[in-house]
mmCIF file of C-alpha atoms and ligand atoms in Angstrom:
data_model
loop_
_atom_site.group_PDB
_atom_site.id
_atom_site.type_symbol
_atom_site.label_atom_id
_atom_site.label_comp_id
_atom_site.label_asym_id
_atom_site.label_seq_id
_atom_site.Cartn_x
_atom_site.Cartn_y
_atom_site.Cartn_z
ATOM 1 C CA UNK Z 1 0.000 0.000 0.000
ATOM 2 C CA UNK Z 2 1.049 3.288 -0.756
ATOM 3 C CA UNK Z 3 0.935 5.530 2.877
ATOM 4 C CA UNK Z 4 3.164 8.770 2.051
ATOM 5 C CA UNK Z 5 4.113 11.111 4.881
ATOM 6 C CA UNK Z 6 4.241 14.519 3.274
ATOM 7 C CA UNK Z 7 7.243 16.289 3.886
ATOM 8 C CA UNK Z 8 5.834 19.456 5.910
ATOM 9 C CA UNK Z 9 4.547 17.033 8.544
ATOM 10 C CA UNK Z 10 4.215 14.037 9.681
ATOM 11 C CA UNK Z 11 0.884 13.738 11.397
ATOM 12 C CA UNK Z 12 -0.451 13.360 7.536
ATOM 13 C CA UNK Z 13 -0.431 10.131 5.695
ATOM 14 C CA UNK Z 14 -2.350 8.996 2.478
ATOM 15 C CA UNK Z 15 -3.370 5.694 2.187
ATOM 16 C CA UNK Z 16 -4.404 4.598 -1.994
ATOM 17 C CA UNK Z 17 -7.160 1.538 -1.561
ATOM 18 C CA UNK Z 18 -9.381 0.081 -4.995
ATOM 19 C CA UNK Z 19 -12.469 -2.051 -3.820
ATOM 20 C CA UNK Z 20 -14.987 -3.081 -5.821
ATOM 21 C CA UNK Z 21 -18.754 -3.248 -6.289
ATOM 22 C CA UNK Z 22 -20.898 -6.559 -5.576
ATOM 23 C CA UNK Z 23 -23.826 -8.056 -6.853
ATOM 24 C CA UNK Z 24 -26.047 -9.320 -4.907
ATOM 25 C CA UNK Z 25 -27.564 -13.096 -5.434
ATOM 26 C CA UNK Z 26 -30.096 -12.642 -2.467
ATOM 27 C CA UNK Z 27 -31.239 -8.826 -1.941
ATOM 28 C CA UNK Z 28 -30.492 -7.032 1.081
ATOM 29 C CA UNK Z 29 -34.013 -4.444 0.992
ATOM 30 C CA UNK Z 30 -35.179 -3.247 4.443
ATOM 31 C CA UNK Z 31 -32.986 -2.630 7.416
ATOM 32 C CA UNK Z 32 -33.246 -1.329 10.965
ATOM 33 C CA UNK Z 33 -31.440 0.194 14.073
ATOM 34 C CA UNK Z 34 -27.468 1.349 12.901
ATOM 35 C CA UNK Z 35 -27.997 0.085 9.089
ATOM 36 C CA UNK Z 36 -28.701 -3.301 10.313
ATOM 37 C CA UNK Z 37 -30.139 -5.953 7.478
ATOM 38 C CA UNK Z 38 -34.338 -7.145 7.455
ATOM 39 C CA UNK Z 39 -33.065 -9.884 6.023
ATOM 40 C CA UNK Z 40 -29.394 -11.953 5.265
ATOM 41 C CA UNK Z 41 -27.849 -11.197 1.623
ATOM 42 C CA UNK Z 42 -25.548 -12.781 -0.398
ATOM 43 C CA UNK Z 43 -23.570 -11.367 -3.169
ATOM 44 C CA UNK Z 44 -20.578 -12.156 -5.913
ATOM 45 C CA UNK Z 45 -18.245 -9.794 -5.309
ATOM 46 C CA UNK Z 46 -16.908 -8.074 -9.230
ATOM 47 C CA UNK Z 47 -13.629 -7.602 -10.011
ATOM 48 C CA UNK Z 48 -13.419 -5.345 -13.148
ATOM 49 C CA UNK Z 49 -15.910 -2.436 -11.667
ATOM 50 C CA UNK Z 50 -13.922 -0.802 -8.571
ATOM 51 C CA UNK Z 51 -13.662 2.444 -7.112
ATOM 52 C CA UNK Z 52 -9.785 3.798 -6.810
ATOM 53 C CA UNK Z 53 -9.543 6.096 -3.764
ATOM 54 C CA UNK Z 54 -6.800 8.016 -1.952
ATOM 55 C CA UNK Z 55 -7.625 8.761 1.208
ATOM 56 C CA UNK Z 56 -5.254 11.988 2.737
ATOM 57 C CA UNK Z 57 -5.842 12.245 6.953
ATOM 58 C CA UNK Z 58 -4.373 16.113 8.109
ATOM 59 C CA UNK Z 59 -4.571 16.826 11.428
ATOM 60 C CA UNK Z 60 -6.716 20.015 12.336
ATOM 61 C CA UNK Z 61 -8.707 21.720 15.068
ATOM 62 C CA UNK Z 62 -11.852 20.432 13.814
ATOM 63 C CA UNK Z 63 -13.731 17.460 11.084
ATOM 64 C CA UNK Z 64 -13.908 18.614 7.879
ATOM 65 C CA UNK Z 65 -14.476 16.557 4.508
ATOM 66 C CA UNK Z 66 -12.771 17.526 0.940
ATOM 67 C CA UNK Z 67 -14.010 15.246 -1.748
ATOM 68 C CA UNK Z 68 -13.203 15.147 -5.618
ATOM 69 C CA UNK Z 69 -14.846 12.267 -7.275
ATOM 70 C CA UNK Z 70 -13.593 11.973 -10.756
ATOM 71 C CA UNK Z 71 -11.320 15.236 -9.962
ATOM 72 C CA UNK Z 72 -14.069 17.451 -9.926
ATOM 73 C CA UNK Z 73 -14.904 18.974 -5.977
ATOM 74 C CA UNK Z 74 -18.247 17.110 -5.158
ATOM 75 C CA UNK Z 75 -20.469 18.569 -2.255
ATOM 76 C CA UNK Z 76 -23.215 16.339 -2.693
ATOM 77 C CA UNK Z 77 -21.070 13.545 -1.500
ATOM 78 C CA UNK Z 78 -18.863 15.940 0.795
ATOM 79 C CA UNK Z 79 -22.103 16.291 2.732
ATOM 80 C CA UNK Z 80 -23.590 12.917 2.826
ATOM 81 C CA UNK Z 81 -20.067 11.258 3.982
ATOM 82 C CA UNK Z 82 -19.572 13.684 6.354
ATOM 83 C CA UNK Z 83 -22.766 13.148 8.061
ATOM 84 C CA UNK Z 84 -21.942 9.423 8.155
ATOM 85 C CA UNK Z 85 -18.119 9.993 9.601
ATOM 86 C CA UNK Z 86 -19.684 12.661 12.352
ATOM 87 C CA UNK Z 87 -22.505 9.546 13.101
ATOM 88 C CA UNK Z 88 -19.277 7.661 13.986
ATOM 89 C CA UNK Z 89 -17.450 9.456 15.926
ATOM 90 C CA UNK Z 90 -18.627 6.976 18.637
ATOM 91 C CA UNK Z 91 -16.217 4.772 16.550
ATOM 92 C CA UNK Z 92 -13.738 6.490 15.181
ATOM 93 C CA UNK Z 93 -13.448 9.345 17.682
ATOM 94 C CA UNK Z 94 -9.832 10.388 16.167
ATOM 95 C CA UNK Z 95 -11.708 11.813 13.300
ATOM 96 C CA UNK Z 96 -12.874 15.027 15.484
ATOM 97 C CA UNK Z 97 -9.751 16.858 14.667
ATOM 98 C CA UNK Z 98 -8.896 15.563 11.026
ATOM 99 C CA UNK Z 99 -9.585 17.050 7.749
ATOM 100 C CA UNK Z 100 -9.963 13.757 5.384
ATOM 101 C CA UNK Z 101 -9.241 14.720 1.942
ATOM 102 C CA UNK Z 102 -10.381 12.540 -0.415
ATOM 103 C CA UNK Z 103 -9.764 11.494 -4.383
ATOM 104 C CA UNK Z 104 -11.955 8.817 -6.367
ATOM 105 C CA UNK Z 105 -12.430 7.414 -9.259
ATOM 106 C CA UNK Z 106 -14.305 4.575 -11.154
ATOM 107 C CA UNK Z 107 -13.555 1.911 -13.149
ATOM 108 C CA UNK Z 108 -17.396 1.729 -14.408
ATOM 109 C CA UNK Z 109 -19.931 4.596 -15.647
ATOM 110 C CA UNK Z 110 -21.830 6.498 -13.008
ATOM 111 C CA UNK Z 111 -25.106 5.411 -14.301
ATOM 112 C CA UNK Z 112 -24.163 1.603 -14.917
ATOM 113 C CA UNK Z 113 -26.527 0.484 -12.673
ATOM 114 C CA UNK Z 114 -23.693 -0.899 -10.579
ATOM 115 C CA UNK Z 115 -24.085 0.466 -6.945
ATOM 116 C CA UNK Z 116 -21.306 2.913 -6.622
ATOM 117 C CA UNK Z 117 -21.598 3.161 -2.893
ATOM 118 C CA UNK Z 118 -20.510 -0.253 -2.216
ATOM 119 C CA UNK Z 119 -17.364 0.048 -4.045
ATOM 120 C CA UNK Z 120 -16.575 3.621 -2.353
ATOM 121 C CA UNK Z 121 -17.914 3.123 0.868
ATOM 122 C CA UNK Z 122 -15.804 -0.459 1.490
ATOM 123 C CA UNK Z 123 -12.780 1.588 0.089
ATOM 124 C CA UNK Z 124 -13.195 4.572 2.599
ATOM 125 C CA UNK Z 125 -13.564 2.012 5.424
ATOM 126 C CA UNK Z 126 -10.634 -0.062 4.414
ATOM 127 C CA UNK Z 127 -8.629 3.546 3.961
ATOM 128 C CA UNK Z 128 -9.720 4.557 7.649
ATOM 129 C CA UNK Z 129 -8.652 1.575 9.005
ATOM 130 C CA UNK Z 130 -5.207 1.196 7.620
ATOM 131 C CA UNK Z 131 -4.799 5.139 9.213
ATOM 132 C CA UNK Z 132 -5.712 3.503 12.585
ATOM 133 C CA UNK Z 133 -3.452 1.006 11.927
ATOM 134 C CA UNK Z 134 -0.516 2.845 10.742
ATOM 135 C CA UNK Z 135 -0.643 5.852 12.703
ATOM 136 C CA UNK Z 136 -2.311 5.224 16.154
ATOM 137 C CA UNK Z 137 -1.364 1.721 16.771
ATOM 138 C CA UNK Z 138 -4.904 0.472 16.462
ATOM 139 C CA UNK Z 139 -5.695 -3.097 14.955
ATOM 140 C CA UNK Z 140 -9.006 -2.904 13.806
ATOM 141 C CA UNK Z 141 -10.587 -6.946 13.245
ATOM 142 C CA UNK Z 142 -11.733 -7.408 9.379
ATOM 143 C CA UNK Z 143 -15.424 -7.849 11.367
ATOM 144 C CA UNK Z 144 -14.647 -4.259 12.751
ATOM 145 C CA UNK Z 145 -13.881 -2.497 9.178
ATOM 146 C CA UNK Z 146 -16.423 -4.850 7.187
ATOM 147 C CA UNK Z 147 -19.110 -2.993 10.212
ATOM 148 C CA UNK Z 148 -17.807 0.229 9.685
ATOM 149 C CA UNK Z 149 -18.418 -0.244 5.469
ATOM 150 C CA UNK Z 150 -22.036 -1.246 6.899
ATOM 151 C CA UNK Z 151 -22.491 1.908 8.373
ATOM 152 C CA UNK Z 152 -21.150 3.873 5.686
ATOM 153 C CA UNK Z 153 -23.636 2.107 3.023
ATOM 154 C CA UNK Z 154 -25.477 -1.389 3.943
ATOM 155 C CA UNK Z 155 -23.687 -3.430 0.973
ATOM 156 C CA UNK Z 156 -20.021 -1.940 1.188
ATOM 157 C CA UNK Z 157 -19.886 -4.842 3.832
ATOM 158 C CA UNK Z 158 -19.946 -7.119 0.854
ATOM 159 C CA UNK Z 159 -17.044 -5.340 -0.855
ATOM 160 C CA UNK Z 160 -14.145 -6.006 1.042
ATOM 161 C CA UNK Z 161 -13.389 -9.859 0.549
ATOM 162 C CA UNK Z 162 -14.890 -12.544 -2.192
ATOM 163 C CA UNK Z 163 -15.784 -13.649 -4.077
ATOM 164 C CA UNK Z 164 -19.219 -14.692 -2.495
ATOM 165 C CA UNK Z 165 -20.378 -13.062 0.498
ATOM 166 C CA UNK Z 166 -22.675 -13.155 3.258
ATOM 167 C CA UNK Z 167 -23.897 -10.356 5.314
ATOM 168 C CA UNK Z 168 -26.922 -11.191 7.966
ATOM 169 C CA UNK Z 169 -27.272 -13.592 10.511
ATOM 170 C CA UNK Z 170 -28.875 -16.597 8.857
ATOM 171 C CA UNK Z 171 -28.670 -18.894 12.580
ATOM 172 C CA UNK Z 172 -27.033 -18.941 15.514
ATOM 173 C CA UNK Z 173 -23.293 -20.681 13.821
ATOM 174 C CA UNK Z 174 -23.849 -18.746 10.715
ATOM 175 C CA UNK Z 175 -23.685 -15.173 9.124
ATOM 176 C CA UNK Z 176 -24.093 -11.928 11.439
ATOM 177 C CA UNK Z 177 -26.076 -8.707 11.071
ATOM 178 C CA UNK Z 178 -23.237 -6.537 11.945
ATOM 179 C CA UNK Z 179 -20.392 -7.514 9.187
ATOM 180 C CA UNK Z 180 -20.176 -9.599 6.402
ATOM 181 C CA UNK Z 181 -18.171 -13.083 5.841
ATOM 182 C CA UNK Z 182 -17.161 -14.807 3.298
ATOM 183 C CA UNK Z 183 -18.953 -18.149 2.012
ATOM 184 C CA UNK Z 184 -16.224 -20.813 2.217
ATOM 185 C CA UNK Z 185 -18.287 -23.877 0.527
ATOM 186 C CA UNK Z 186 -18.092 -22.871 -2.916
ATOM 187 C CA UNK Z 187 -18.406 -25.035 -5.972
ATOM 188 C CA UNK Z 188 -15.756 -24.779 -8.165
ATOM 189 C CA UNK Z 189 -17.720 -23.935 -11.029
ATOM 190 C CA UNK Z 190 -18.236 -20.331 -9.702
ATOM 191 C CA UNK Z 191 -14.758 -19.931 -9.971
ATOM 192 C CA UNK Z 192 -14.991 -18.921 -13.325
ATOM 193 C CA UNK Z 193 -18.544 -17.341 -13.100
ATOM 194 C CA UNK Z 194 -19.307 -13.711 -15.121
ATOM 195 C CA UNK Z 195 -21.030 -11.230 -15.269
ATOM 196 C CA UNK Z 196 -22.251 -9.070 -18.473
ATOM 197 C CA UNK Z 197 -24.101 -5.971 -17.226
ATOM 198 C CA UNK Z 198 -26.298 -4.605 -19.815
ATOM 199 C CA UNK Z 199 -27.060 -1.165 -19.598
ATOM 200 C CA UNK Z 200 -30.611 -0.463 -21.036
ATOM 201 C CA UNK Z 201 -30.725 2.763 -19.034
ATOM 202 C CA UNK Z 202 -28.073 4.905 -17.813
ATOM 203 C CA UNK Z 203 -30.467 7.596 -16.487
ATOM 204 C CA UNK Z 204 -30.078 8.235 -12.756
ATOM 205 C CA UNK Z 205 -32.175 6.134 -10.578
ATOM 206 C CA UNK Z 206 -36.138 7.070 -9.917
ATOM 207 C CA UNK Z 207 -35.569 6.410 -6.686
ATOM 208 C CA UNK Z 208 -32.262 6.015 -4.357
ATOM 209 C CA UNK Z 209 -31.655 2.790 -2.080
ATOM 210 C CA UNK Z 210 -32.231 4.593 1.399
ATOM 211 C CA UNK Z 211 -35.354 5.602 -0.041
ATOM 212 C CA UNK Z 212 -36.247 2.510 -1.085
ATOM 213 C CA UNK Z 213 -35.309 0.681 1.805
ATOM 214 C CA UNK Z 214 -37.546 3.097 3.945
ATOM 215 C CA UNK Z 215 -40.248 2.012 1.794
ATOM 216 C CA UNK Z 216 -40.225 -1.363 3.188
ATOM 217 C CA UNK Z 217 -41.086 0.103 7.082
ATOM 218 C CA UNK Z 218 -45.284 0.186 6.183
ATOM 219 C CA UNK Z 219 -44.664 -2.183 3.531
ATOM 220 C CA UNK Z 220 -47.905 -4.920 3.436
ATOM 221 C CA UNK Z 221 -45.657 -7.793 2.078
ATOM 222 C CA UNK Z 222 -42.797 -7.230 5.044
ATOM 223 C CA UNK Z 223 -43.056 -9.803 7.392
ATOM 224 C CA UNK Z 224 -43.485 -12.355 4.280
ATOM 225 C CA UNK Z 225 -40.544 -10.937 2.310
ATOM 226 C CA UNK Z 226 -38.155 -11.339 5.142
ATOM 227 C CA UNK Z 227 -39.122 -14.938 6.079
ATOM 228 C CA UNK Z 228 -39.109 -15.890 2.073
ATOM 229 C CA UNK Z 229 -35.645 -14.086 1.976
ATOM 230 C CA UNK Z 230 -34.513 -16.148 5.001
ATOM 231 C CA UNK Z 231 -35.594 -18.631 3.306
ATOM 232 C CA UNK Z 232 -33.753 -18.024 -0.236
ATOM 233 C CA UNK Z 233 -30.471 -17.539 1.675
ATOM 234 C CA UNK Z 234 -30.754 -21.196 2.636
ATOM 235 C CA UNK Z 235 -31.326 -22.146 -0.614
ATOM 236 C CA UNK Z 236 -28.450 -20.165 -2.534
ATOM 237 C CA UNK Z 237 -25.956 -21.533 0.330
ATOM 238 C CA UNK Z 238 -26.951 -24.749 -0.731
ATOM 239 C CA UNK Z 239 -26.531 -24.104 -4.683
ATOM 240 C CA UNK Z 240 -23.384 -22.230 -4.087
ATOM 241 C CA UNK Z 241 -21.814 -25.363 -2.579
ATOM 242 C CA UNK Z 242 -23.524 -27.572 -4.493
ATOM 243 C CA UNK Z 243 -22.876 -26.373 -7.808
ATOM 244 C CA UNK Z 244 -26.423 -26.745 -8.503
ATOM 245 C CA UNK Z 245 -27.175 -24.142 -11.207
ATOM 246 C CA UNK Z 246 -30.925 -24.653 -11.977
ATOM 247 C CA UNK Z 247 -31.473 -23.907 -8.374
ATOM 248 C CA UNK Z 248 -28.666 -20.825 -8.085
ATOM 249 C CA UNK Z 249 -31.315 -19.437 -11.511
ATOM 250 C CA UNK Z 250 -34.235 -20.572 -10.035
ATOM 251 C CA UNK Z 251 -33.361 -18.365 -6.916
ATOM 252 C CA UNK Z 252 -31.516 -15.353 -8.290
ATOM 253 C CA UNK Z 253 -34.330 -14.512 -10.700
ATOM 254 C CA UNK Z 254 -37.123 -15.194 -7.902
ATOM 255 C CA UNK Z 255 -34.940 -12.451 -6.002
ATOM 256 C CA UNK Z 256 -34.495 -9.863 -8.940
ATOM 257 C CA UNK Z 257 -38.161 -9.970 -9.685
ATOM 258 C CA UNK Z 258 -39.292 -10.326 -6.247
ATOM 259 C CA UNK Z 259 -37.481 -6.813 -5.354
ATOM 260 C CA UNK Z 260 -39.115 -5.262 -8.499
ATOM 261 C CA UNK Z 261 -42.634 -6.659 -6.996
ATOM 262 C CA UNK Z 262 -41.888 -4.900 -3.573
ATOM 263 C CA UNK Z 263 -40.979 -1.666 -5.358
ATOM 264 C CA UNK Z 264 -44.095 -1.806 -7.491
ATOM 265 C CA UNK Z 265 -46.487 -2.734 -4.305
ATOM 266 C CA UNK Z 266 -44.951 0.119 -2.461
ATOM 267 C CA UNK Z 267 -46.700 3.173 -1.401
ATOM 268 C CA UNK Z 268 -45.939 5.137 -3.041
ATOM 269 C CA UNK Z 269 -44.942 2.827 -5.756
ATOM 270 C CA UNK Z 270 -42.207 2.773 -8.256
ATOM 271 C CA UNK Z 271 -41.521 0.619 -11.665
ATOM 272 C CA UNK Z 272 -37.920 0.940 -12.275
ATOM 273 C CA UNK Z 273 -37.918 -1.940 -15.242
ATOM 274 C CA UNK Z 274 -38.158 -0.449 -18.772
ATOM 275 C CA UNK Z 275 -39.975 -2.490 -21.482
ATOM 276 C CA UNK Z 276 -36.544 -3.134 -22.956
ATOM 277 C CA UNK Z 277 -35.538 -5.152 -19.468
ATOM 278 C CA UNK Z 278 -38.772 -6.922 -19.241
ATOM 279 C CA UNK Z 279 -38.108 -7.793 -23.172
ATOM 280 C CA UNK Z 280 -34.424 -8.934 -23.052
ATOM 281 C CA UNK Z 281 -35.798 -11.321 -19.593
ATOM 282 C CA UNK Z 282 -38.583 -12.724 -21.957
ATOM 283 C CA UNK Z 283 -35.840 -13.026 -24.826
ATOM 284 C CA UNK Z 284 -33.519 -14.979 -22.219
ATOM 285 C CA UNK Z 285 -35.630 -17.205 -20.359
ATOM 286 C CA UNK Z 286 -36.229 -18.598 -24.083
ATOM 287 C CA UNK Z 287 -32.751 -18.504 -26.002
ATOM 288 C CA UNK Z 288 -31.821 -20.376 -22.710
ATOM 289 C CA UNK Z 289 -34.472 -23.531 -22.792
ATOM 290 C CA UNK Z 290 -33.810 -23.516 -26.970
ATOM 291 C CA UNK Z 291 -30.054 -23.448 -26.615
ATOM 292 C CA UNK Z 292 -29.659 -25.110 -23.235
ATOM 293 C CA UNK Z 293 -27.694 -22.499 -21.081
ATOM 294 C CA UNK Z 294 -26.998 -21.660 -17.499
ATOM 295 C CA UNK Z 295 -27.222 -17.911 -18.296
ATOM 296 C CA UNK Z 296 -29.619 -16.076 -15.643
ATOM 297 C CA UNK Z 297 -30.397 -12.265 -14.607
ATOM 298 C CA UNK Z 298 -30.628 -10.246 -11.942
ATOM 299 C CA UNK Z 299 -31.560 -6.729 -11.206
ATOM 300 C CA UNK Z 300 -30.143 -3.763 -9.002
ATOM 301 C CA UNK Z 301 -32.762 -1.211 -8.465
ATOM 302 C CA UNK Z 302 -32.756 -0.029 -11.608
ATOM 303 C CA UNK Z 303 -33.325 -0.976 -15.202
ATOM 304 C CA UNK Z 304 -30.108 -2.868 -16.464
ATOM 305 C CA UNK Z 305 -29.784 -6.665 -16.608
ATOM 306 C CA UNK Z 306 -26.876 -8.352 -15.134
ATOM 307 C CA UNK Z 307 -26.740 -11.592 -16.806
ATOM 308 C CA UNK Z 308 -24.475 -14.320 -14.738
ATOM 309 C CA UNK Z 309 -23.156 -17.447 -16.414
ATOM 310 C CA UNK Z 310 -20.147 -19.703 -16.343
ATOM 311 C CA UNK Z 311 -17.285 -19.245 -18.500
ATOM 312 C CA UNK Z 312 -18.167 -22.629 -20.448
ATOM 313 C CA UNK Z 313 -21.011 -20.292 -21.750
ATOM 314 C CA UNK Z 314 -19.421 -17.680 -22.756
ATOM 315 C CA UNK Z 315 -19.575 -18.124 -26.308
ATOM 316 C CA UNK Z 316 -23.114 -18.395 -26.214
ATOM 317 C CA UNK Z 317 -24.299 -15.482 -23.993
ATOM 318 C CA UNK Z 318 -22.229 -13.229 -26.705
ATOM 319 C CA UNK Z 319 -24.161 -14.391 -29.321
ATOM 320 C CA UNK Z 320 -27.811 -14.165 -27.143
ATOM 321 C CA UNK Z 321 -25.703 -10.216 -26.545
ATOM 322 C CA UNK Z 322 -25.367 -9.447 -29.691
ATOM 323 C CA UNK Z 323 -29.459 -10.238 -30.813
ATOM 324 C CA UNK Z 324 -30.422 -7.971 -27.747
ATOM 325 C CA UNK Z 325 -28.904 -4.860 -29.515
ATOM 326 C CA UNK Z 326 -27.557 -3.431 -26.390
ATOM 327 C CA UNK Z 327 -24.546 -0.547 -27.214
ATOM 328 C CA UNK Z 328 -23.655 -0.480 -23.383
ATOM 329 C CA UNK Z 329 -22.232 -3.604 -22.225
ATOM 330 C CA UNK Z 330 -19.523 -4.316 -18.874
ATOM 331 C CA UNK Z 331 -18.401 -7.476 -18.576
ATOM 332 C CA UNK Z 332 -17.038 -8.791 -15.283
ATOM 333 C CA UNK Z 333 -15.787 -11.099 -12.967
ATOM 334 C CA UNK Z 334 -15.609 -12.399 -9.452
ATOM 335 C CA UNK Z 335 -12.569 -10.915 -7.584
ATOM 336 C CA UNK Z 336 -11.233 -11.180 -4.057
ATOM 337 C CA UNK Z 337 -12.394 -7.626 -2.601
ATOM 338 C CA UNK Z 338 -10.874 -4.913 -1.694
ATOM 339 C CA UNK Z 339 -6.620 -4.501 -2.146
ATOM 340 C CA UNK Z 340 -4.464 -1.614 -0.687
ATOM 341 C CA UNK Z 341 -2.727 -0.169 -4.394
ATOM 342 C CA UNK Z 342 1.051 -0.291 -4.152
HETATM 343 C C1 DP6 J 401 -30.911 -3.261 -4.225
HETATM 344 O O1 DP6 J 401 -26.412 -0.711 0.359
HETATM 345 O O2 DP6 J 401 -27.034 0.920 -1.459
HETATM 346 O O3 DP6 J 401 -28.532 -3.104 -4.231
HETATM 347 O O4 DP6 J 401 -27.494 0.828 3.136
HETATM 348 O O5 DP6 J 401 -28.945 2.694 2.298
HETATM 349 O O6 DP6 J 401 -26.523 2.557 1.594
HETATM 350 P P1 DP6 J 401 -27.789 1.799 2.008
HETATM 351 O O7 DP6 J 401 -28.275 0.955 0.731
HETATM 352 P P2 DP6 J 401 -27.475 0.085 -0.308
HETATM 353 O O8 DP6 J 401 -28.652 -0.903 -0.794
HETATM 354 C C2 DP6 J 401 -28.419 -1.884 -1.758
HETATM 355 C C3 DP6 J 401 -29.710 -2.402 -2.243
HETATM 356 C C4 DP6 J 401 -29.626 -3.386 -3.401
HETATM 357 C C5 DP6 J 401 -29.577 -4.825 -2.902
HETATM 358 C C6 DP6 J 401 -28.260 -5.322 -2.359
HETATM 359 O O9 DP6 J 401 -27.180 -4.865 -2.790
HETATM 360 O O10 DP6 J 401 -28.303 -6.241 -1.522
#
């Protein structure tokens, strides 16, 4: 990792961090108390679509934020993380008398559909931690950082290993509301697993995922959505180790929809599916069953398709690409999580 003490003094260090965004498999949608999760979520973690940050810590008499994302000053985001930080003081009381300048980038579009947070937020927390570490002594546990990327933005817990994840307690041996961990009992076949993210819209979202999530509080399907989620959890645990890729589609979809329906039964409601998504689904559900494939989607909230698949069908999910007449198209794959940039 690159930490640089600047030459006119040497209370300031910069710490340079990438972490990616995840996917999730099963959809983290609803929370409680400090950002805690409704419901346990599981996600791949990318590798291709990461945020690059440099993190800068000067000591000063009070907090204070500076934030250029893409180079450009940002206070939309100065605010919102500095809210967050001050929430955390509890945590990270050091910060009262730091000015945190800090420098991102992406690797994907703004507007991909990829949630941005997760990459930036697990990067900032990773960033924060390595200053404790360096600088103050302080070891912080990888439970402690992934909870203070849950704080900063539910999913960023996801970000920081891979590349499947699980964030929410599931029982009493397994998973935990307050930080993610990684699935150990993987099939090998999702070692070479990808993901081609179709961008049908790259408008800014209707809605954002705090609102959304708040939507669930009065929601009439709540109760039943959490238990089926529970439920789905199981189930993906069991085709991730399994292999079992009729089930891992049979879920995932269930999910991708199933988050669409709560949107759309909200009130107030919202349909963030386009008729192009609904017509590439239709188009895939039946290029798969003619041409026998293990190609399935998922959804953010948003519009664009992320289709999933194993390397073996590559070839094939190009071709199905190249009838849906797409011009926007990422392709990814799993990676490890976050890494400290040398
Ligand atoms: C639909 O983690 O972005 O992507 O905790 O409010 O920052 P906040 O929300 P966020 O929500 C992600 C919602 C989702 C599903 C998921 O990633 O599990």
């Amino acid at each position: 990792m690159r930490k640089v003490l600047l030459s006119n003094s040497n209370s300031n260090s910069v710490y340079h961090v990438k972490s990616p965004a995840n996917i999730a498999l099963v959809k983290y949608w609803g929370k409680k108390g400090r950002q805690l999760p409704c419901n346990p979520s599981i996600s791949f973690t990318l590798k291709n679509s990461y945020t690059d940050l440099i993190l800068e810590v000067v000591s000063d008499s009070t907090f204070s934020i500076e934030l250029f994302f893409e180079e450009k000053r940002n206070p939309a985001f100065e605010k919102k993380i500095s809210n967050k930080l001050q929430s955390m003081f509890d945590l990270l009381p050091w910060l009262e008398n730091k000015k945190l300048i800090i420098k991102s980038t992406n690797t994907f579009p703004h507007s991909a559909g990829i949630a941005s947070s997760a990459a930036s937020m697990s990067a900032l927390a990773w960033a924060l931690a390595s200053f404790e570490r360096e600088q103050l002594a302080i070891e912080k546990s990888e439970q402690e950082i992934s909870a203070y990327a849950r704080i900063l933005s539910g999913s960023a817990c996801r970000s920081l290993g891979g590349p499947v994840m699980l964030w929410g307690k599931v029982n009493e041996e397994l998973g935990s509301d307050e930080y993610a961990v990684k699935v150990e009992e993987v099939h090998e076949i999702f070692n070479q697993f990808e993901d081609a993210i179709l961008i049908i819209d790259d408008q800014p979202k209707e809605v954002s995922s705090t609102i959304g999530h708040g939507l669930m509080n009065g929601h009439p399907y709540r109760e039943s959505r959490y238990d089926l989620a529970r439920d789905h959890t199981k189930l993906m645990l069991k085709a991730l180790k399994e292999g079992d890729l009729n089930l891992f589609g049979n879920i995932l979809e269930q999910e991708a929809l199933g988050l669409h329906a709560l949107m759309m039964s909200s009130d107030p409601s919202f349909i963030l599916m386009k008729p192009r998504t609904l017509e590439i689904i239709l188009l895939l559900r039946k290029y798969r069953e003619e041409n026998d494939l293990d190609c399935y989607f998922t959804l953010d909230a948003g519009a664009n398709l992320h289709l999933l698949y194993p390397a073996k069908d590559k070839k094939a999910v190009q071709e199905f690409i190249g009838k849906c007449e797409i011009d926007n198209i990422l392709f990814d794959t799993l990676g490890p999580g976050v890494q400290n940039v040398d």
